[in-house]
Amino acid sequence: MTPGEIIMQILSLAGAAVIFLYGMKTMSESLQKLAGERLRRLLARITSNPFRGIITGMGVTAIVQSSSAVTVMLVSFVNAGLITFTQSLGVIFGANIGTTATAWLIYGLGFGTTFNIQHLLLPLAALALPLLFIRKAKNKAFAEMIIGFVLLFTGVLFFRETLPAIDENFALFHQTFFPDNFYLNTFSFVLIGIIVTLIFQSSSATIALTMVLASQGWLTYSAALAMVLGENVGTALTANLAAIVTNRAGKRTALAHLLFNVAGVVWVFPFIGIISNALAGFTTLATHAGNSIPLGLAIFHTLFNIINTLIILALFLPFSKICFALLPEQKSTAKRFSLKFLSINLLSTAELNILQDKKKLADFTKIISEMFTIVSSLLNEKVDRKFAKKHKTLRHNYKTVKETQQEIDVYLHSLSQEQLTPKGGAHLKAMAQINENLADMAATTIKMAQVIEHKNDAKAWFSQELRNKLTHSLQLIPEALAHKNGLADGGFSNPTDSPGNRLRLYLESLSQEPDALTTQIASNAASHYQQLLHLIVTSDELVSRVDAAALKLYENIPLRNNQTKNKF
């Protein structure tokens, strides 16, 4: 081959890889749109039971079509405190098994002798075309899934057609660049599998390429199996690179994924020759001397991950202790978590990462509830030194609130740049406004503290009845905020019996004091309460709009309807 022909060959292979990867990306993201809400509920219910975690990991990975993407998503969840490190382990194990579904799909439709997908690709694309022009989001997502499927297998076909027939020059090349020692030679292909997977950022793409290379005679059975081992390690390294910016718990989750796959390579590698001979014999019989290596790779990929999972499950506690020993807990555990939208650049998991922001908003609400508790204590604090200390704590919390609000805004903006379903977009818009409302509530606590300080400086005294009403109202606010969090989690209830509605009952009587000075101060307090009530009820309404059934509960409730600006 001339240098020009070699360059064209390399570019053709790269083009086939691009078509495959884009097809996988399109299919994965459209499947997330179709199943996003159900997947979010599934991920939100992850427990410490590793067996349930394995099932969850298998299901999510079979849809997302990338164990790297699922692991990166898990890392971000652990980083955000949505799930614990221990809870993530089962999902990691399941993700490694779930990713083998892609290998079987590629083998069955791309290499199987009983069915040729090639003749159906163009008709499938034609059937998807009308769905693209239907405005309904689910129909469009379904069409994108079909187109992604078509592109994925078009990439596989181009791989097969682009690779030239093997000749004696390859044997000379192999002898020149690869060592004669069997284990050194095999290990070199493990490294190649790692490098190619890091480049593609997808083990599915690498295993498709490996199947094509092996079926065309470019790889021996043992070399192909070694590349599969490398692909498992490479996909774990991708998650570790993404986890660099996370906290210690997030890094530990990515490390567990890497250790899981490295441990598998360590125990399988010495037996690679025996395994390749056994698989060669079995698959030759199964395919009647046909194209047997792709079938062997699919079997090996599945058995490797299942057996490796069973081994690590049997050693679950020692395995988790090793991870903690390598990355122990930091001494300071009081530090707030930071929102991180992690991505492996190839696949978007924004639809599922909405869960992170729900967690952050819930924690945000707790900070503001604490601020109202401080305001309540200021109302009854008579010692100047203690009053000043509590007031300082309140201002410090307000600074934290402003930082958190900005962090959530940045995170929501990064999510809004990704492809989301209309419902996912509605979640983002609602959470953006709730985020702003919560910050306004925090600002109101500062104003209320100033009202109390003014009352103390003026030596004005509230009657016991008014003091009781103010104290009780301040106690109702954290309850109303907790009710809002319940709405965000999907627990809808009758708003007429909500704490926010009960808070409304105390507002009218706050300014009925006989003394003019206390009447003015109480009126100021009532004004701040009214503002708070509006913010709480508006937040509840925003959350309810995400769910049509919940919205019906709110239709008969009078709310001041201000125009909220959509940031995204």
XYZ file of C-alpha atoms in Angstrom:
568
model
C 0.000 0.000 0.000
C 1.194 3.496 -0.837
C 1.423 6.184 1.874
C -1.642 7.883 0.378
C -3.662 4.666 0.552
C -2.603 4.131 4.167
C -3.738 7.663 5.083
C -7.095 7.125 3.358
C -7.470 3.795 5.177
C -6.850 5.435 8.555
C -9.268 8.287 7.789
C -11.921 5.800 6.654
C -11.598 3.861 9.917
C -11.790 7.117 11.883
C -14.914 8.073 9.926
C -16.525 4.716 10.705
C -15.710 5.259 14.392
C -17.316 8.723 14.294
C -20.528 7.337 12.750
C -20.635 4.560 15.369
C -20.011 6.927 18.301
C -22.528 9.501 17.096
C -25.109 6.769 16.618
C -24.501 5.471 20.132
C -24.700 9.013 21.558
C -27.969 9.734 19.739
C -29.536 6.422 20.748
C -28.455 6.767 24.386
C -29.671 10.334 24.846
C -33.020 9.616 23.164
C -33.526 6.580 25.420
C -32.844 8.832 28.414
C -35.512 11.236 27.166
C -38.005 8.393 26.826
C -37.243 6.908 30.258
C -35.747 9.904 32.094
C -38.451 10.351 34.749
C -38.583 6.626 35.552
C -34.786 6.435 35.690
C -34.635 9.412 38.076
C -37.114 7.710 40.402
C -35.113 4.481 40.158
C -31.818 6.189 40.963
C -33.413 8.144 43.823
C -34.374 4.854 45.511
C -30.921 3.269 45.525
C -30.411 1.469 48.836
C -27.406 -0.018 50.603
C -28.468 -3.477 49.418
C -25.787 -4.344 46.813
C -28.056 -6.830 45.012
C -30.694 -4.167 44.346
C -27.890 -1.833 43.332
C -26.640 -4.385 40.799
C -30.099 -4.652 39.215
C -30.338 -0.849 39.081
C -26.879 -0.561 37.522
C -27.670 -3.181 34.900
C -30.933 -1.495 33.919
C -29.587 2.052 33.755
C -26.469 1.022 31.807
C -28.500 -1.009 29.324
C -30.389 2.230 28.555
C -27.514 4.719 28.713
C -25.304 2.282 26.729
C -22.133 3.314 28.553
C -20.778 2.150 31.895
C -18.460 5.191 31.841
C -21.419 7.575 31.666
C -23.252 5.736 34.458
C -20.162 5.683 36.679
C -19.487 9.379 36.084
C -23.113 10.063 37.009
C -22.705 7.973 40.178
C -19.531 9.878 41.056
C -21.433 13.161 40.795
C -24.286 11.752 42.936
C -21.876 10.614 45.661
C -20.074 13.958 45.436
C -23.423 15.728 45.965
C -24.442 13.466 48.856
C -27.424 11.993 46.984
C -26.144 8.485 47.675
C -23.341 7.106 49.833
C -20.177 5.401 48.615
C -21.441 2.031 49.871
C -24.724 2.464 47.994
C -22.837 3.246 44.784
C -20.814 0.007 44.806
C -23.692 -2.268 43.828
C -24.643 0.064 40.973
C -21.021 0.048 39.745
C -20.990 -3.755 39.698
C -24.291 -3.788 37.816
C -23.042 -1.176 35.339
C -20.176 -3.469 34.362
C -22.640 -6.274 33.646
C -25.135 -3.971 31.910
C -22.571 -2.679 29.430
C -22.172 -6.215 28.035
C -25.673 -5.910 26.521
C -24.173 -3.664 23.833
C -21.639 -6.354 22.893
C -24.456 -8.878 22.435
C -26.477 -6.372 20.402
C -23.511 -5.683 18.113
C -22.748 -9.383 17.731
C -26.345 -10.467 17.205
C -27.211 -7.863 14.574
C -23.786 -7.104 13.133
C -22.040 -10.490 13.027
C -24.724 -13.137 13.540
C -25.233 -15.538 10.648
C -29.006 -15.942 11.111
C -29.992 -12.311 10.549
C -28.496 -9.524 8.437
C -29.369 -6.072 9.755
C -27.851 -4.339 6.721
C -31.010 -4.657 4.609
C -33.188 -3.071 7.324
C -31.099 0.007 8.153
C -32.354 2.303 5.384
C -36.036 1.265 5.763
C -35.776 1.913 9.519
C -34.358 5.378 8.871
C -37.226 6.073 6.454
C -39.808 5.002 9.058
C -38.237 7.361 11.605
C -38.480 10.398 9.314
C -42.220 11.193 9.810
C -41.834 10.974 13.593
C -39.226 13.753 13.524
C -41.865 16.223 12.310
C -44.427 15.364 14.998
C -44.358 17.962 17.756
C -44.896 15.445 20.550
C -41.567 15.089 22.386
C -41.812 11.318 22.914
C -42.369 10.652 19.211
C -39.368 12.778 18.318
C -37.223 10.991 20.926
C -38.352 7.631 19.535
C -37.354 8.732 16.024
C -33.944 9.855 17.298
C -33.483 6.475 18.979
C -34.144 4.687 15.663
C -31.750 6.991 13.794
C -29.086 6.422 16.459
C -29.570 2.671 16.106
C -29.199 2.930 12.316
C -26.034 5.033 12.590
C -24.514 2.672 15.170
C -24.800 -0.349 12.893
C -23.836 1.689 9.840
C -20.597 2.400 11.686
C -20.101 -1.325 12.341
C -20.675 -2.092 8.645
C -18.193 0.584 7.586
C -15.668 -0.892 10.032
C -16.043 -4.272 8.369
C -15.879 -2.945 4.819
C -13.012 -0.515 5.427
C -10.560 -2.959 7.005
C -8.422 -4.520 4.271
C -7.887 -8.249 3.953
C -4.997 -9.514 6.028
C -1.817 -10.429 4.165
C 1.723 -11.570 4.838
C 2.838 -7.976 5.484
C 0.777 -7.936 8.698
C 2.579 -11.038 9.986
C 5.893 -9.226 9.438
C 4.513 -6.115 11.183
C 3.310 -8.206 14.134
C 6.680 -9.923 14.544
C 8.492 -6.573 14.379
C 6.452 -4.559 16.867
C 5.090 -7.166 19.308
C 7.216 -9.375 21.609
C 7.501 -13.126 21.064
C 6.693 -13.924 24.706
C 3.003 -14.897 24.917
C 2.231 -13.020 28.139
C 4.148 -9.891 27.131
C 2.401 -9.967 23.773
C -0.995 -10.407 25.442
C -0.283 -7.637 27.951
C 0.581 -5.262 25.092
C -2.943 -5.795 23.730
C -4.392 -5.060 27.186
C -2.601 -1.700 27.003
C -3.884 -1.111 23.462
C -7.440 -1.777 24.687
C -6.965 0.780 27.489
C -5.568 3.453 25.141
C -8.226 3.003 22.439
C -11.021 3.160 25.047
C -9.571 6.354 26.516
C -9.539 7.858 23.015
C -13.099 6.772 22.182
C -14.347 7.288 25.776
C -16.578 4.294 25.144
C -15.900 0.622 25.785
C -18.797 -0.238 23.462
C -17.037 1.413 20.519
C -13.785 -0.356 21.337
C -15.407 -3.766 21.639
C -17.140 -3.221 18.280
C -13.756 -2.409 16.739
C -12.219 -5.456 18.447
C -14.938 -7.713 17.035
C -14.314 -6.365 13.538
C -10.518 -6.716 13.822
C -10.827 -10.269 15.138
C -13.383 -11.312 12.525
C -11.131 -9.973 9.748
C -8.162 -11.914 11.092
C -6.198 -8.955 12.433
C -6.325 -10.262 16.008
C -5.780 -13.707 17.452
C -8.292 -15.046 19.963
C -6.017 -14.313 22.931
C -5.150 -10.820 21.642
C -8.852 -9.996 21.202
C -9.648 -11.201 24.738
C -6.758 -9.106 26.048
C -8.198 -6.023 24.337
C -11.550 -6.699 26.016
C -9.758 -6.740 29.385
C -8.098 -3.437 28.503
C -11.444 -1.951 27.500
C -12.833 -2.678 30.980
C -9.906 -0.863 32.599
C -10.032 1.998 30.084
C -13.686 2.732 30.756
C -12.910 2.949 34.494
C -10.013 5.353 33.864
C -12.403 7.639 31.978
C -14.543 7.974 35.115
C -11.455 8.629 37.258
C -10.370 11.474 34.981
C -13.827 13.050 35.319
C -13.729 12.606 39.125
C -10.618 14.767 39.597
C -12.749 17.835 40.428
C -14.978 16.043 42.976
C -14.653 15.601 46.728
C -13.032 12.609 48.448
C -16.202 10.485 48.353
C -16.624 11.061 44.609
C -13.008 10.134 43.909
C -13.421 6.982 46.027
C -16.388 5.894 43.906
C -14.383 6.276 40.690
C -11.469 4.436 42.315
C -13.769 1.533 43.250
C -14.767 1.184 39.588
C -11.098 1.089 38.576
C -10.115 -1.406 41.298
C -13.044 -3.641 40.341
C -11.813 -3.938 36.756
C -8.099 -4.113 37.591
C -8.818 -6.949 40.043
C -10.623 -8.776 37.253
C -7.679 -8.385 34.884
C -5.282 -9.681 37.562
C -7.135 -12.952 38.172
C -8.065 -13.585 34.505
C -4.738 -12.710 32.858
C -2.784 -15.865 33.881
C -5.532 -18.044 32.358
C -5.992 -16.090 29.131
C -4.457 -18.846 26.992
C -6.649 -21.574 28.497
C -9.760 -19.378 28.202
C -9.059 -18.498 24.553
C -8.597 -22.171 23.611
C -11.796 -23.181 25.425
C -13.817 -20.376 23.844
C -12.381 -21.112 20.402
C -13.508 -24.735 20.633
C -16.961 -23.887 21.969
C -17.737 -21.036 19.563
C -16.486 -22.977 16.537
C -18.965 -25.729 17.354
C -21.726 -23.216 18.116
C -21.286 -21.330 14.840
C -20.470 -24.443 12.769
C -16.983 -23.154 11.911
C -18.409 -19.745 10.979
C -17.346 -16.324 12.269
C -16.799 -17.505 15.847
C -14.514 -14.899 17.471
C -17.159 -12.113 17.868
C -19.417 -14.610 19.676
C -16.506 -15.626 21.903
C -15.807 -11.971 22.755
C -19.453 -11.363 23.731
C -19.451 -14.493 25.928
C -16.115 -13.593 27.518
C -17.140 -9.985 28.164
C -20.318 -11.115 29.949
C -18.806 -13.981 31.962
C -15.818 -11.866 32.981
C -18.040 -9.161 34.489
C -20.525 -11.577 36.099
C -17.821 -13.728 37.725
C -15.840 -10.658 38.752
C -18.984 -9.215 40.370
C -19.625 -12.445 42.294
C -16.020 -12.491 43.554
C -16.073 -8.850 44.680
C -19.525 -9.330 46.257
C -18.135 -12.202 48.336
C -15.376 -9.807 49.436
C -17.667 -6.765 49.690
C -16.520 -5.510 53.108
C -12.766 -6.006 52.487
C -13.149 -4.359 49.075
C -14.882 -1.279 50.519
C -12.289 -1.101 53.328
C -9.474 -1.127 50.756
C -11.151 1.777 48.950
C -11.457 3.702 52.236
C -7.844 2.884 53.112
C -6.600 4.254 49.790
C -8.819 7.345 50.009
C -9.785 7.859 53.680
C -12.380 10.330 54.904
C -11.109 13.875 55.298
C -10.949 15.245 58.831
C -13.273 18.124 58.030
C -16.652 16.575 57.260
C -18.648 19.742 57.851
C -17.773 21.262 54.483
C -20.724 21.794 52.174
C -20.787 19.685 49.056
C -20.313 21.379 45.699
C -22.553 20.763 42.742
C -20.633 19.226 39.845
C -22.136 18.402 36.482
C -19.623 15.802 35.323
C -19.495 14.640 31.741
C -17.382 12.281 29.676
C -17.997 14.637 26.706
C -19.403 11.811 24.585
C -22.756 11.190 26.306
C -25.009 13.624 28.124
C -26.690 12.433 31.320
C -28.252 15.815 32.132
C -31.751 14.305 32.285
C -30.655 12.168 35.245
C -28.420 14.784 36.882
C -31.482 16.902 37.739
C -31.528 14.792 40.920
C -28.376 16.581 42.100
C -30.020 19.971 42.090
C -33.033 18.657 44.014
C -30.626 17.523 46.731
C -28.880 20.902 46.775
C -32.164 22.797 47.009
C -33.232 20.560 49.907
C -29.995 21.373 51.754
C -30.412 25.042 50.836
C -33.859 24.996 52.456
C -32.406 23.561 55.672
C -29.950 26.472 55.936
C -32.807 28.959 55.580
C -34.896 27.065 58.151
C -31.974 27.439 60.568
C -31.924 31.177 59.844
C -35.583 31.469 60.844
C -34.840 29.540 64.027
C -32.162 32.146 64.808
C -34.636 34.986 64.131
C -37.115 33.326 66.491
C -34.464 33.208 69.226
C -33.573 36.882 68.579
C -37.168 37.837 69.337
C -36.800 36.563 72.898
C -33.102 37.367 73.455
C -32.580 40.129 76.048
C -28.799 39.875 76.572
C -27.044 42.278 74.155
C -23.880 40.163 73.817
C -25.819 37.005 72.931
C -28.082 38.978 70.582
C -25.042 40.354 68.715
C -23.496 36.875 68.435
C -26.684 35.364 67.005
C -27.088 38.293 64.630
C -23.517 37.737 63.378
C -24.268 34.030 62.809
C -27.358 35.026 60.833
C -25.329 37.337 58.571
C -22.715 34.606 58.059
C -25.460 32.173 57.034
C -26.796 34.762 54.610
C -23.369 34.974 52.958
C -23.422 31.170 52.604
C -26.901 31.395 51.082
C -25.748 33.872 48.419
C -22.814 31.610 47.501
C -25.132 28.599 47.310
C -27.633 30.479 45.152
C -24.888 31.395 42.685
C -23.589 27.809 42.655
C -27.056 26.432 41.884
C -27.547 29.038 39.147
C -24.285 28.001 37.462
C -25.200 24.318 37.753
C -28.685 24.834 36.330
C -27.201 26.826 33.473
C -24.793 23.980 32.632
C -27.708 21.516 32.644
C -29.778 23.815 30.441
C -27.105 23.618 27.729
C -27.777 19.883 27.388
C -30.649 18.178 25.585
C -33.596 17.759 27.961
C -37.184 16.617 27.663
C -39.891 19.294 28.062
C -40.575 17.903 31.545
C -36.869 18.060 32.405
C -36.775 21.651 31.157
C -39.832 22.451 33.282
C -38.019 21.039 36.319
C -35.047 23.316 35.635
C -37.173 26.446 35.250
C -39.130 25.673 38.419
C -35.954 25.017 40.402
C -34.355 28.210 39.077
C -37.270 30.276 40.399
C -37.384 28.334 43.686
C -33.658 28.999 44.066
C -34.310 32.720 43.684
C -37.259 32.557 46.101
C -35.146 30.825 48.745
C -32.478 33.518 48.475
C -35.192 36.175 48.875
C -36.445 34.364 51.997
C -32.941 34.501 53.431
C -32.800 38.239 52.720
C -36.106 38.623 54.564
C -34.620 37.030 57.700
C -31.992 39.782 57.711
C -34.742 42.420 57.445
C -36.720 40.762 60.244
C -33.630 40.719 62.453
C -33.248 44.447 61.784
C -36.893 44.991 62.800
C -36.241 43.159 66.088
C -33.040 45.164 66.621
C -34.972 48.400 66.004
C -37.611 47.278 68.525
C -34.934 46.646 71.145
C -33.190 49.979 70.494
C -36.520 51.822 70.767
C -37.308 49.988 74.018
C -40.657 48.958 72.544
C -42.373 45.935 74.017
C -44.875 43.630 72.368
C -47.835 42.323 74.298
C -47.638 38.668 75.273
C -50.373 37.832 72.767
C -48.499 39.454 69.869
C -45.204 37.892 70.970
C -46.853 34.471 71.001
C -48.241 35.022 67.504
C -44.859 36.128 66.147
C -43.065 33.186 67.753
C -45.632 30.704 66.481
C -45.426 32.180 62.967
C -41.648 31.850 62.983
C -42.038 28.223 63.999
C -44.457 27.625 61.110
C -42.008 28.901 58.474
C -39.498 25.982 58.703
C -42.509 23.642 58.593
C -43.740 25.384 55.441
C -40.273 25.084 53.894
C -40.201 21.380 54.725
C -43.595 21.096 52.996
C -42.050 22.685 49.878
C -39.279 20.081 49.966
C -41.933 17.390 50.104
C -43.456 18.799 46.944
C -40.075 18.726 45.225
C -39.782 15.044 46.054
C -43.211 14.313 44.623
C -45.187 14.169 47.884
C -48.158 16.382 47.026
C -50.830 17.225 49.577
C -53.803 19.550 49.943
C -52.437 23.139 49.973
C -55.416 24.454 51.996
C -54.051 22.497 54.950
C -50.408 23.370 54.284
C -48.222 25.161 56.865
C -47.947 28.080 54.431
C -51.731 28.462 54.430
C -51.884 28.236 58.244
C -49.197 30.927 58.386
C -51.565 33.190 56.433
C -54.067 33.105 59.330
C -51.644 34.917 61.649
C -50.850 37.838 59.351
C -54.024 39.881 59.674
C -53.808 40.230 63.466
C -50.111 41.137 63.781
C -50.716 44.906 63.566
C -53.591 45.130 66.064
C -51.512 46.533 68.949
C -52.879 49.585 70.839
C -49.473 51.283 71.148
C -48.490 53.308 68.034
C -44.781 52.365 68.109
C -45.372 48.645 68.520
C -48.105 48.858 65.873
C -45.583 50.267 63.374
C -42.973 47.614 64.220
C -45.557 44.835 64.104
C -46.770 46.143 60.731
C -43.209 45.964 59.391
C -42.949 42.395 60.663
C -46.298 41.565 59.070
C -45.081 42.985 55.755
C -42.033 40.699 55.829
C -44.241 37.751 56.762
C -46.518 38.506 53.803
C -43.518 38.540 51.481
C -42.338 35.225 52.928
C -45.746 33.662 52.517
C -45.856 34.700 48.868
C -42.395 33.236 48.234
C -43.273 29.930 49.930
C -46.615 29.506 48.158
C -45.130 30.541 44.799
C -42.380 27.956 45.250
C -44.992 25.308 45.996
C -46.902 26.328 42.888
C -43.795 26.168 40.694
C -43.018 22.648 41.854
C -46.603 21.558 41.342
C -46.598 22.729 37.740
C -44.097 20.027 36.894
C -46.773 17.425 37.646
C -50.146 17.849 35.947
C -52.007 15.936 38.637
C -50.550 18.116 41.367
C -51.428 21.251 39.450
C -55.147 20.427 39.697
C -54.905 20.620 43.484
C -53.785 24.237 43.200
C -56.312 25.543 40.697
C -58.737 26.859 43.328
C -56.138 28.543 45.552
C -55.755 32.333 45.200
C -52.127 33.213 44.583
C -50.507 36.469 43.635
C -49.271 35.634 40.175
C -46.130 37.607 39.441
C -44.287 37.122 36.191
C -41.213 35.028 36.930
C -38.337 35.520 34.605
C -37.004 32.409 32.943
C -33.277 32.377 33.269
C -32.833 29.436 30.996
